[in-house]
GROMACS .gro file of C-alpha atoms in nm:
model
  137
    1UNK     CA    1   9.770   9.350  11.150
    2UNK     CA    2   9.940   9.063  10.967
    3UNK     CA    3  10.304   8.980  11.035
    4UNK     CA    4  10.406   9.095  10.687
    5UNK     CA    5  10.238   9.434  10.726
    6UNK     CA    6  10.363   9.477  11.084
    7UNK     CA    7  10.718   9.408  10.971
    8UNK     CA    8  10.692   9.652  10.679
    9UNK     CA    9  10.519   9.933  10.868
   10UNK     CA   10  10.692   9.916  11.208
   11UNK     CA   11  10.998   9.696  11.158
   12UNK     CA   12  10.896   9.440  11.421
   13UNK     CA   13  10.778   9.081  11.385
   14UNK     CA   14  10.465   8.944  11.553
   15UNK     CA   15  10.438   8.568  11.572
   16UNK     CA   16  10.060   8.565  11.625
   17UNK     CA   17   9.913   8.881  11.475
   18UNK     CA   18   9.544   8.965  11.486
   19UNK     CA   19   9.335   8.980  11.170
   20UNK     CA   20   9.213   9.328  11.094
   21UNK     CA   21   9.061   9.556  10.836
   22UNK     CA   22   9.287   9.857  10.841
   23UNK     CA   23   9.461  10.109  10.620
   24UNK     CA   24   9.830  10.161  10.691
   25UNK     CA   25  10.047  10.430  10.538
   26UNK     CA   26  10.426  10.447  10.522
   27UNK     CA   27  10.672  10.675  10.347
   28UNK     CA   28  10.997  10.520  10.231
   29UNK     CA   29  11.287  10.613  10.006
   30UNK     CA   30  11.469  10.428   9.731
   31UNK     CA   31  11.785  10.609   9.629
   32UNK     CA   32  11.666  10.971   9.607
   33UNK     CA   33  11.298  10.902   9.535
   34UNK     CA   34  11.031  10.907   9.807
   35UNK     CA   35  10.727  10.682   9.790
   36UNK     CA   36  10.405  10.676   9.991
   37UNK     CA   37  10.262  10.328  10.033
   38UNK     CA   38   9.905  10.264  10.145
   39UNK     CA   39   9.832   9.911  10.262
   40UNK     CA   40   9.471   9.796  10.290
   41UNK     CA   41   9.432   9.480  10.495
   42UNK     CA   42   9.098   9.315  10.431
   43UNK     CA   43   9.143   8.942  10.482
   44UNK     CA   44   8.931   8.910  10.794
   45UNK     CA   45   8.607   9.053  10.656
   46UNK     CA   46   8.339   8.874  10.461
   47UNK     CA   47   8.359   8.967  10.094
   48UNK     CA   48   8.030   9.159  10.099
   49UNK     CA   49   8.138   9.401  10.377
   50UNK     CA   50   8.293   9.735  10.284
   51UNK     CA   51   8.265   9.654   9.913
   52UNK     CA   52   8.242  10.019   9.805
   53UNK     CA   53   8.547  10.121  10.011
   54UNK     CA   54   8.749   9.824   9.883
   55UNK     CA   55   8.656   9.909   9.522
   56UNK     CA   56   8.762  10.270   9.578
   57UNK     CA   57   9.102  10.167   9.716
   58UNK     CA   58   9.155   9.923   9.430
   59UNK     CA   59   9.058  10.183   9.169
   60UNK     CA   60   9.314  10.425   9.315
   61UNK     CA   61   9.593  10.166   9.341
   62UNK     CA   62   9.864  10.116   9.085
   63UNK     CA   63  10.036   9.818   9.253
   64UNK     CA   64   9.862   9.540   9.442
   65UNK     CA   65  10.020   9.259   9.645
   66UNK     CA   66   9.789   8.964   9.690
   67UNK     CA   67   9.911   8.751   9.979
   68UNK     CA   68   9.823   8.400  10.087
   69UNK     CA   69   9.954   8.152  10.340
   70UNK     CA   70  10.170   7.867  10.211
   71UNK     CA   71  10.030   7.664  10.503
   72UNK     CA   72   9.666   7.708  10.393
   73UNK     CA   73   9.560   7.606  10.040
   74UNK     CA   74   9.219   7.772  10.080
   75UNK     CA   75   9.392   8.110  10.120
   76UNK     CA   76   9.532   8.069   9.767
   77UNK     CA   77   9.181   7.993   9.641
   78UNK     CA   78   9.059   8.309   9.817
   79UNK     CA   79   9.312   8.514   9.618
   80UNK     CA   80   9.125   8.418   9.302
   81UNK     CA   81   8.821   8.613   9.430
   82UNK     CA   82   9.033   8.925   9.465
   83UNK     CA   83   9.186   8.878   9.120
   84UNK     CA   84   8.833   8.864   8.980
   85UNK     CA   85   8.734   9.178   9.173
   86UNK     CA   86   9.044   9.365   9.050
   87UNK     CA   87   9.009   9.257   8.688
   88UNK     CA   88   8.634   9.327   8.674
   89UNK     CA   89   8.617   9.642   8.883
   90UNK     CA   90   8.306   9.841   8.790
   91UNK     CA   91   8.353  10.206   8.692
   92UNK     CA   92   8.334  10.451   8.981
   93UNK     CA   93   8.189  10.790   8.896
   94UNK     CA   94   8.452  11.063   8.915
   95UNK     CA   95   8.743  10.817   8.956
   96UNK     CA   96   8.980  10.724   8.675
   97UNK     CA   97   9.080  10.367   8.751
   98UNK     CA   98   9.456  10.316   8.740
   99UNK     CA   99   9.629  10.034   8.557
  100UNK     CA  100   9.698   9.762   8.813
  101UNK     CA  101  10.029   9.583   8.855
  102UNK     CA  102   9.964   9.270   9.060
  103UNK     CA  103  10.211   9.044   9.240
  104UNK     CA  104  10.129   8.720   9.421
  105UNK     CA  105  10.310   8.665   9.753
  106UNK     CA  106  10.313   8.336   9.944
  107UNK     CA  107  10.378   8.393  10.316
  108UNK     CA  108  10.515   8.164  10.589
  109UNK     CA  109  10.780   8.003  10.368
  110UNK     CA  110  10.983   7.936  10.683
  111UNK     CA  111  10.721   7.687  10.809
  112UNK     CA  112  10.854   7.406  10.590
  113UNK     CA  113  10.688   7.120  10.782
  114UNK     CA  114  10.348   7.293  10.770
  115UNK     CA  115  10.368   7.393  10.405
  116UNK     CA  116  10.067   7.283  10.197
  117UNK     CA  117  10.117   7.492   9.881
  118UNK     CA  118  10.424   7.414   9.672
  119UNK     CA  119  10.633   7.676   9.498
  120UNK     CA  120  10.530   7.520   9.166
  121UNK     CA  121  10.160   7.568   9.253
  122UNK     CA  122  10.224   7.933   9.338
  123UNK     CA  123  10.419   7.991   9.017
  124UNK     CA  124  10.145   7.822   8.808
  125UNK     CA  125   9.872   8.025   8.975
  126UNK     CA  126  10.063   8.350   8.920
  127UNK     CA  127  10.115   8.257   8.554
  128UNK     CA  128   9.739   8.215   8.505
  129UNK     CA  129   9.688   8.564   8.650
  130UNK     CA  130   9.982   8.705   8.454
  131UNK     CA  131  10.178   8.833   8.752
  132UNK     CA  132  10.511   8.768   8.925
  133UNK     CA  133  10.533   8.532   9.223
  134UNK     CA  134  10.733   8.571   9.544
  135UNK     CA  135  10.764   8.385   9.874
  136UNK     CA  136  10.845   8.539  10.213
  137UNK     CA  137  10.877   8.403  10.563
   0.00000   0.00000   0.00000
């Protein structure tokens, strides 16, 4: 589980999390509204594995956070593959694909000396995708 997901799901921080392919679910409230959030972590698998399951989760998702490490420029390049998958998702029989709201999130913003992707690069990339950009530590 990544540090970001661990923090969101359980409220704790792991400095060296393990990569995984997992589905996490959490209920949370904003004001008086309750929301169920499903988080699919898939960064550690080759793109060709679990393609059908990934497509099904994407088709059923309304909001998607694409994360990358600010300390690893190739992780930002990898996000482009997922943008392409999301924007060109093939129809799935019996499933009405939802409209997707995408946000790009740069992680590890606290590692200033190890940073290899600038905020400007993240903002430009998000603009090409047409989505908002955020940074988290």
